[in-house]
mmCIF file with all atom_site columns, C-alpha atoms in Angstrom:
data_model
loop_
_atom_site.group_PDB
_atom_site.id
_atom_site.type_symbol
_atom_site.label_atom_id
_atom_site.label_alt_id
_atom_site.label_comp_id
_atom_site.label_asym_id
_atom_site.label_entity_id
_atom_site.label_seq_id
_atom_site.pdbx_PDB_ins_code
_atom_site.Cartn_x
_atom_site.Cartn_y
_atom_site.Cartn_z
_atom_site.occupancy
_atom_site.B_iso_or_equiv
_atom_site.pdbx_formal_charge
_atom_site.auth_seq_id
_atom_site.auth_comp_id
_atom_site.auth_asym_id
_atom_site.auth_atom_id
_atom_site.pdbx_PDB_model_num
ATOM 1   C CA . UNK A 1 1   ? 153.533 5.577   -101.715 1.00 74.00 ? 244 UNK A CA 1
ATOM 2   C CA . UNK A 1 2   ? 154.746 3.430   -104.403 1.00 89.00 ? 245 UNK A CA 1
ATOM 3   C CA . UNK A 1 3   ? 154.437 4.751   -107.840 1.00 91.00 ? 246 UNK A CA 1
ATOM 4   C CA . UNK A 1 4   ? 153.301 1.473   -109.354 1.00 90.00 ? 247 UNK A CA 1
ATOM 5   C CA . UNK A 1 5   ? 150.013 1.707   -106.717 1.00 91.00 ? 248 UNK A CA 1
ATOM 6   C CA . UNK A 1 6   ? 149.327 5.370   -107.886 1.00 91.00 ? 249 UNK A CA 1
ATOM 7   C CA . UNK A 1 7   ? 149.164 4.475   -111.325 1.00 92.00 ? 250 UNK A CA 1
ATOM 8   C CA . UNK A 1 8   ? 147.117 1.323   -110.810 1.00 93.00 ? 251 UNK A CA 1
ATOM 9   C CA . UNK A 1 9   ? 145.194 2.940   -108.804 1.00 94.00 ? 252 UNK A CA 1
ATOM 10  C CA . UNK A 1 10  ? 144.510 5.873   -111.166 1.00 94.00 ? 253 UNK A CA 1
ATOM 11  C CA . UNK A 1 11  ? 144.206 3.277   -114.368 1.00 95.00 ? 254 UNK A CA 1
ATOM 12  C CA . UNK A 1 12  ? 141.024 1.663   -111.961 1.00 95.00 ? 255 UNK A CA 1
ATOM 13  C CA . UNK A 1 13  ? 139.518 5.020   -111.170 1.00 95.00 ? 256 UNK A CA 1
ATOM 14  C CA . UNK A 1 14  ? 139.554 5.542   -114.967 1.00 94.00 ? 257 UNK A CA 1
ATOM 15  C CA . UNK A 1 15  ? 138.561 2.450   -115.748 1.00 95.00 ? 258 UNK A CA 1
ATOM 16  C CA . UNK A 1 16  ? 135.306 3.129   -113.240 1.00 96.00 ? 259 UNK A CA 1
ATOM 17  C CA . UNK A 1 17  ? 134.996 6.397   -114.832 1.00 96.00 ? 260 UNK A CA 1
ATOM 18  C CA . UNK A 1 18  ? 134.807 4.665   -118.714 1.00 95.00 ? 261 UNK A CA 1
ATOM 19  C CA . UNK A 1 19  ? 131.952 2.383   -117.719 1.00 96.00 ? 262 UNK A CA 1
ATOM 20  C CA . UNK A 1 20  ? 130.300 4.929   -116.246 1.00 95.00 ? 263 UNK A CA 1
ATOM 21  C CA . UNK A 1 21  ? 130.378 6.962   -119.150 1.00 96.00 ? 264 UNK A CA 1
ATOM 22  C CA . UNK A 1 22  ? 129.529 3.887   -121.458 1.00 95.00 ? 265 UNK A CA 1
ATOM 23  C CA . UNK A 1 23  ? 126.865 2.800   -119.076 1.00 95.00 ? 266 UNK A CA 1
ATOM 24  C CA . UNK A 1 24  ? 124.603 6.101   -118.957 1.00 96.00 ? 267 UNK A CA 1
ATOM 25  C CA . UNK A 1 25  ? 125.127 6.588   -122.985 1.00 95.00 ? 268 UNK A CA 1
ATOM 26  C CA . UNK A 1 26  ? 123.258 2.697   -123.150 1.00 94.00 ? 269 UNK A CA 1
ATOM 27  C CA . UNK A 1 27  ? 120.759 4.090   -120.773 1.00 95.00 ? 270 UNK A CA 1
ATOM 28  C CA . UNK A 1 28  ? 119.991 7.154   -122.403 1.00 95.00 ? 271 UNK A CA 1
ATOM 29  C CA . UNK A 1 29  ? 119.747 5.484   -125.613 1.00 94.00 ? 272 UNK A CA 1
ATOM 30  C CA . UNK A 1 30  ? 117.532 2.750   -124.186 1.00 94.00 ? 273 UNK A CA 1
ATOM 31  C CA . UNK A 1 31  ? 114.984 5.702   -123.118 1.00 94.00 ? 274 UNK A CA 1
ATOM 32  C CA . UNK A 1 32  ? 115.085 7.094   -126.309 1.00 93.00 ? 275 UNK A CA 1
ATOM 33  C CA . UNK A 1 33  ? 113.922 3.646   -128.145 1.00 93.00 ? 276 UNK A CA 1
ATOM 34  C CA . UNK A 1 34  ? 111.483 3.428   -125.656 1.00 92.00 ? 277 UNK A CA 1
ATOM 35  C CA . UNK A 1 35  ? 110.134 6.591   -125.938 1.00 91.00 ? 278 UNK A CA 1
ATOM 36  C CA . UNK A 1 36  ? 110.119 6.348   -129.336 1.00 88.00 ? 279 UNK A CA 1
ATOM 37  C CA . UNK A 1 37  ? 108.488 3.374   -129.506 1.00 86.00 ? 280 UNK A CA 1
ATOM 38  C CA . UNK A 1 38  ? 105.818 4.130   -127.617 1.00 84.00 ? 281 UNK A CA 1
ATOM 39  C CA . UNK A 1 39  ? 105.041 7.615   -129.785 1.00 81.00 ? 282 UNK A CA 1
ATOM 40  C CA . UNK A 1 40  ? 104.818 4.941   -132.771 1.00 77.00 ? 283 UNK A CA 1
ATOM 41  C CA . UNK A 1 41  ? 102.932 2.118   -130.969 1.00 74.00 ? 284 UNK A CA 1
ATOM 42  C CA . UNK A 1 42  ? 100.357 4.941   -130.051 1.00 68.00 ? 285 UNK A CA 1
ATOM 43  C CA . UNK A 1 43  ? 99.934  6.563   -133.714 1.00 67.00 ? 286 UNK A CA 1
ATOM 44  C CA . UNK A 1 44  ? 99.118  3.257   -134.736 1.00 62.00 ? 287 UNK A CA 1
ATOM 45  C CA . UNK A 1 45  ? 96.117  2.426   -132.316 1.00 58.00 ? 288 UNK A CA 1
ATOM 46  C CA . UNK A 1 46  ? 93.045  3.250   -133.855 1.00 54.00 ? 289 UNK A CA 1
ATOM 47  C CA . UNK A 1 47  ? 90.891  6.032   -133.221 1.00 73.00 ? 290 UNK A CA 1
ATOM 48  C CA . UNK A 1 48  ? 87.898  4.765   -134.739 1.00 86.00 ? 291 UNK A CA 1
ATOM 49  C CA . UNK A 1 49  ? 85.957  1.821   -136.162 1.00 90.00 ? 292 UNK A CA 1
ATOM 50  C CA . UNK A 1 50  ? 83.636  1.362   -138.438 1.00 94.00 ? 293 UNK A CA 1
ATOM 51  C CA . UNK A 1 51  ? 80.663  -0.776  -137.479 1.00 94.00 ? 294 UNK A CA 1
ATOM 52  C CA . UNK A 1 52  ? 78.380  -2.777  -141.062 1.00 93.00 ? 295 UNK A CA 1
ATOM 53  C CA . UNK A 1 53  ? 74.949  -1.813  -140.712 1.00 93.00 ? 296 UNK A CA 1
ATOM 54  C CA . UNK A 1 54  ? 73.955  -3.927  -143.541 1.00 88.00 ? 297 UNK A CA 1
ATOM 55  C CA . UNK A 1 55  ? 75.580  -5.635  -145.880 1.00 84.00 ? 298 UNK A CA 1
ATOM 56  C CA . UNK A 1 56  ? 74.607  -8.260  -148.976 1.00 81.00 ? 299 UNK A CA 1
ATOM 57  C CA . UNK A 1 57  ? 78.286  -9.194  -149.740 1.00 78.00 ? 300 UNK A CA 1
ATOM 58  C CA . UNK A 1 58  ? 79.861  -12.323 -148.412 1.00 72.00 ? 301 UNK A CA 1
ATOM 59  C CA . UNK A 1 59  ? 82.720  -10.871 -146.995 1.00 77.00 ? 302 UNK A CA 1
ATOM 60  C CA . UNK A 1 60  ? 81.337  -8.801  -144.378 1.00 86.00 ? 303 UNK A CA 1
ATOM 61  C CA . UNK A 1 61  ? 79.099  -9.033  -141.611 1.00 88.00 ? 304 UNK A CA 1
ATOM 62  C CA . UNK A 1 62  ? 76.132  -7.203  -140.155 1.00 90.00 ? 305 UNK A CA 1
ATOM 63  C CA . UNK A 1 63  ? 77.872  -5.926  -136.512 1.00 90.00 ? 306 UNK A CA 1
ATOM 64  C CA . UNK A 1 64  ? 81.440  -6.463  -137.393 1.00 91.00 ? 307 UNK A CA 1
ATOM 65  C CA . UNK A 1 65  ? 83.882  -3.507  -136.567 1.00 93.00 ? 308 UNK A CA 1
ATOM 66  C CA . UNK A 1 66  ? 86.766  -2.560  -138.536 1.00 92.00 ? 309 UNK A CA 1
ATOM 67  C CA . UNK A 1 67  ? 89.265  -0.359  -136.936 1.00 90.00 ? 310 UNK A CA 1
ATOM 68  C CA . UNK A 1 68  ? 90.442  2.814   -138.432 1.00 90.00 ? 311 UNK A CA 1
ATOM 69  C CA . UNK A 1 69  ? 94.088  3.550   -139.558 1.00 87.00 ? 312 UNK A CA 1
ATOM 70  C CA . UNK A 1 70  ? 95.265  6.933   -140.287 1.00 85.00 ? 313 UNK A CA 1
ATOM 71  C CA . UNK A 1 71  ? 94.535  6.257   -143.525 1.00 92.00 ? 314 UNK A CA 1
ATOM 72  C CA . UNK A 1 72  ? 92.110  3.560   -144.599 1.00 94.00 ? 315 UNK A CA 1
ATOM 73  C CA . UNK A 1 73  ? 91.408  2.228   -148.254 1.00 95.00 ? 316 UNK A CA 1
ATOM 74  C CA . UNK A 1 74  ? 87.801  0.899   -149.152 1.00 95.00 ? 317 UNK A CA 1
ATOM 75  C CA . UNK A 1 75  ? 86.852  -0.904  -151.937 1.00 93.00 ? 318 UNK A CA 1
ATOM 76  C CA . UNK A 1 76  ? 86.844  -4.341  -153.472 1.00 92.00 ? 319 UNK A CA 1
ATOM 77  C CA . UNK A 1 77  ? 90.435  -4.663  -154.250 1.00 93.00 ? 320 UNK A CA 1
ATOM 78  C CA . UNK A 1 78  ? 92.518  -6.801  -151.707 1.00 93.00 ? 321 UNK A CA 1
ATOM 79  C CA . UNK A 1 79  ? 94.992  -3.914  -150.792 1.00 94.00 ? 322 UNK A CA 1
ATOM 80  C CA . UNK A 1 80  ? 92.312  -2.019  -149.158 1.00 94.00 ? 323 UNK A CA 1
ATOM 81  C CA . UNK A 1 81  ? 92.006  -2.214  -145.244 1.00 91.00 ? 324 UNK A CA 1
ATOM 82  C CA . UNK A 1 82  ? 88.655  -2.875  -145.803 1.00 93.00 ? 325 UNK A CA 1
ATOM 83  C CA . UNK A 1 83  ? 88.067  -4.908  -148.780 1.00 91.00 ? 326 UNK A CA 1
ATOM 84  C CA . UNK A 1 84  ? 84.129  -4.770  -149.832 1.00 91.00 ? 327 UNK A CA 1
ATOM 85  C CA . UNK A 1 85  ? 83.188  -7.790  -152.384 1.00 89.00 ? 328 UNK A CA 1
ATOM 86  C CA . UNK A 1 86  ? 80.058  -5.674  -153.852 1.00 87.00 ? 329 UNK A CA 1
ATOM 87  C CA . UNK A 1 87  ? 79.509  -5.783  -157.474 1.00 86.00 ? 330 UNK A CA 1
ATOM 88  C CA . UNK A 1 88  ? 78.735  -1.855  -157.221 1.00 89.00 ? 331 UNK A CA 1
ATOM 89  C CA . UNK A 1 89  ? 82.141  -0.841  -155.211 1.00 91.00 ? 332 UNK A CA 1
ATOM 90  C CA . UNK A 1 90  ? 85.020  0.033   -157.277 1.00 93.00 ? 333 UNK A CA 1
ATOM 91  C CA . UNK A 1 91  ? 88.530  -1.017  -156.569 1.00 93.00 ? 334 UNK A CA 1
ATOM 92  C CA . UNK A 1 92  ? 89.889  1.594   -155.114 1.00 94.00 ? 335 UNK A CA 1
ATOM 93  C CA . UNK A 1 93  ? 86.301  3.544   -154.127 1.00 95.00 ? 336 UNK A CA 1
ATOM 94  C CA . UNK A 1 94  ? 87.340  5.665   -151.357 1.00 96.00 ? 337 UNK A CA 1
ATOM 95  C CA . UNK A 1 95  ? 89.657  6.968   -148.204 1.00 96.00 ? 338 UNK A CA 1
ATOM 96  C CA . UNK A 1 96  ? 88.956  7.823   -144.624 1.00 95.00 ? 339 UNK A CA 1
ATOM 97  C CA . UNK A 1 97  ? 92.415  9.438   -143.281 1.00 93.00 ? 340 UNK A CA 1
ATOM 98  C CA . UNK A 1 98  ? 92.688  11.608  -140.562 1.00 89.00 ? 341 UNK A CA 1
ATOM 99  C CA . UNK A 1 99  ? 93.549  15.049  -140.567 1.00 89.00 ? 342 UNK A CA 1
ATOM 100 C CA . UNK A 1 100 ? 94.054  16.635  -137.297 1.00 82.00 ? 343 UNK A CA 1
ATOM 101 C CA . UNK A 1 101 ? 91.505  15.365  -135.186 1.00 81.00 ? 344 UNK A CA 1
ATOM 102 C CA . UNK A 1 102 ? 89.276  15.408  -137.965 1.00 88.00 ? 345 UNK A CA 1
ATOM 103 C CA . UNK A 1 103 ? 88.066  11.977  -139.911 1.00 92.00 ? 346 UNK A CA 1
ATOM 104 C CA . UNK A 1 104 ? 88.117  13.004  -143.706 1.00 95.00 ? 347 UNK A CA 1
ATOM 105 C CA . UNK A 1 105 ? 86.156  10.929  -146.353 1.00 96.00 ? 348 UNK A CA 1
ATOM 106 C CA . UNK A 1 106 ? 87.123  11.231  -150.030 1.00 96.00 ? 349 UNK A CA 1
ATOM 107 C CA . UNK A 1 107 ? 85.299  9.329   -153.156 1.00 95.00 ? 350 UNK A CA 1
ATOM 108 C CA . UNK A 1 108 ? 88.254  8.284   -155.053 1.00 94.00 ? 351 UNK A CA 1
ATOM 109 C CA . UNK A 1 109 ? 86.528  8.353   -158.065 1.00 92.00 ? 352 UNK A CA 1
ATOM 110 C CA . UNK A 1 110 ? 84.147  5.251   -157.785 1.00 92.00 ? 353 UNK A CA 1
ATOM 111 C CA . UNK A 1 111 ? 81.811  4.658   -161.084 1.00 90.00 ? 354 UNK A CA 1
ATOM 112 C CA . UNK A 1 112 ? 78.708  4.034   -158.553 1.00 91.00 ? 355 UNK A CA 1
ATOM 113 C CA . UNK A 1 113 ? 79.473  7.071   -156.122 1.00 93.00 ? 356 UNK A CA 1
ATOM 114 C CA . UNK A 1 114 ? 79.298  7.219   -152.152 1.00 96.00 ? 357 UNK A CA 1
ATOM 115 C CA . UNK A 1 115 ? 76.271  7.807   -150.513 1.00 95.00 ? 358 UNK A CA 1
ATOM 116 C CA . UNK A 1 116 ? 76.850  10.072  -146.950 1.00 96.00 ? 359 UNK A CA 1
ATOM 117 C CA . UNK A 1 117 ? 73.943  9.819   -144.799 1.00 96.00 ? 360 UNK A CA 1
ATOM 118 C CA . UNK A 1 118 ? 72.053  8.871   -147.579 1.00 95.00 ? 361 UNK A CA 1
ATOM 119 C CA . UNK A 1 119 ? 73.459  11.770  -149.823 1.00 95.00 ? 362 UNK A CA 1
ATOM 120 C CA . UNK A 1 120 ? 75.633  11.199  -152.535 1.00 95.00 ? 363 UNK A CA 1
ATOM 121 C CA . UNK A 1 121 ? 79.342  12.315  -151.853 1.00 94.00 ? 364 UNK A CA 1
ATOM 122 C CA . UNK A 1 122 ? 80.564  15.316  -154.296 1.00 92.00 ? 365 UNK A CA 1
ATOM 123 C CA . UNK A 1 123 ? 83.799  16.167  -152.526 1.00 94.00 ? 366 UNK A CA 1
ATOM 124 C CA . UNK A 1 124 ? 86.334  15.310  -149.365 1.00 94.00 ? 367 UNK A CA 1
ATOM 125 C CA . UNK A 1 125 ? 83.729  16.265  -146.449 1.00 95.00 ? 368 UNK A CA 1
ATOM 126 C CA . UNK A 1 126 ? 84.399  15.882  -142.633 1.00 94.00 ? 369 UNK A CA 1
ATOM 127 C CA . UNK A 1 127 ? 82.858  12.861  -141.021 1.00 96.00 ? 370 UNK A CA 1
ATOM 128 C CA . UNK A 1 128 ? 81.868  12.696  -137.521 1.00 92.00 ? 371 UNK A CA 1
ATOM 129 C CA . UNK A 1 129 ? 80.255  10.140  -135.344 1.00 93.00 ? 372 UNK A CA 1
ATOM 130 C CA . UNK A 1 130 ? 77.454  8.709   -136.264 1.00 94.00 ? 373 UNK A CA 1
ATOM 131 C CA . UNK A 1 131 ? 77.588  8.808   -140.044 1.00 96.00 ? 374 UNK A CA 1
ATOM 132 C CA . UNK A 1 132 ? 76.321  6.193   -142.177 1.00 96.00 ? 375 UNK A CA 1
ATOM 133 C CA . UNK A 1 133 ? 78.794  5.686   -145.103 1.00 96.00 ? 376 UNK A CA 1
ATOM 134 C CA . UNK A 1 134 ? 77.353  3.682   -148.212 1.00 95.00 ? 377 UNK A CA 1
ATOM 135 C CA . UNK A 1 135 ? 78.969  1.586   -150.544 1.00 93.00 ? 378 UNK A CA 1
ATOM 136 C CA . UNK A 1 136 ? 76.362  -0.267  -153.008 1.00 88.00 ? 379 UNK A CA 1
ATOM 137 C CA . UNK A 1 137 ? 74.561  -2.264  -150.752 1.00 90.00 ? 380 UNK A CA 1
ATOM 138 C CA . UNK A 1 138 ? 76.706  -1.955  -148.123 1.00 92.00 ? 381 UNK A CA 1
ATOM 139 C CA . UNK A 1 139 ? 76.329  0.325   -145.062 1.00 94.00 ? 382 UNK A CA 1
ATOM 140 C CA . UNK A 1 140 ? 79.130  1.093   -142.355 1.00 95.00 ? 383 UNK A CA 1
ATOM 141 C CA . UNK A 1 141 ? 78.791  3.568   -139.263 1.00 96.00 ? 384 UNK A CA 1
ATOM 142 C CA . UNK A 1 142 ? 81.281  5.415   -137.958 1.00 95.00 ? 385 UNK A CA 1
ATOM 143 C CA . UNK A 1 143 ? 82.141  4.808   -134.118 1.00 92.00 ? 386 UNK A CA 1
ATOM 144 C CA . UNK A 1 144 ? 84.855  5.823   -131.447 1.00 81.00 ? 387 UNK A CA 1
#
């Protein structure tokens, strides 16, 4: 055999061998962005909404649903998730994160206060489903 042929045939073979290498790095770095990804696309779904009772504010409307984030803002400030045009909601009047599996509900020190199922809000308490947060004249439900 020809030594010319040997080493071609060895500088193919290697060749092969390099894009194989090349080719399963791009594929296992393809399933990592996709698995990643997806972990991220599902943290952001929602795992809640909150549905308006009643409202008197122009903004929002009786049966609307608002989804909840992770962490969502209330008040009448536009950087909120849910921005609340009431006269009695502060800018910044409170957070529903969640903790857990656990929906949390803080006052963020409002002048008017939080009513929780009618109950005005001292601390960070646990909501579950079914609650009826308040807001001046503006009542939202939680939902999953």
């Amino acid at each position: 055999m020809n030594t010319a042929l040997v080493l071609f045939i060895l500088r193919v073979v290697g060749g092969l061998a390099l894009l194989g290498f090349v080719g399963a790095i791009g594929w296992w770095l393809y399933r990592d962005m996709a698995q990643a990804t997806a972990q991220l696309t599902a943290q952001q779904r929602p795992q809640g909404y909150l549905r308006v009772l009643a409202s008197q504010t122009a903004g929002l409307v009786e049966g609307n649903q608002y989804p909840l984030l992770p962490v969502t803002g209330i008040g009448r400030n536009p950087s909120n998730t849910i921005v609340v045009e009431d006269d009695y909601a502060s800018g910044e009047h409170l957070l529903i994160a969640l903790r857990g599996q656990q929906w949390w509900l803080g006052d963020l020190g409002s002048s008017n206060g939080t009513l929780l199922n009618g109950q005005p809000l001292q601390e960070a308490t646990i909501i579950s489903v079914g609650d009826v947060v308040t807001i001046g004249h503006t009542s939202l439900k939680l939902e999953l």
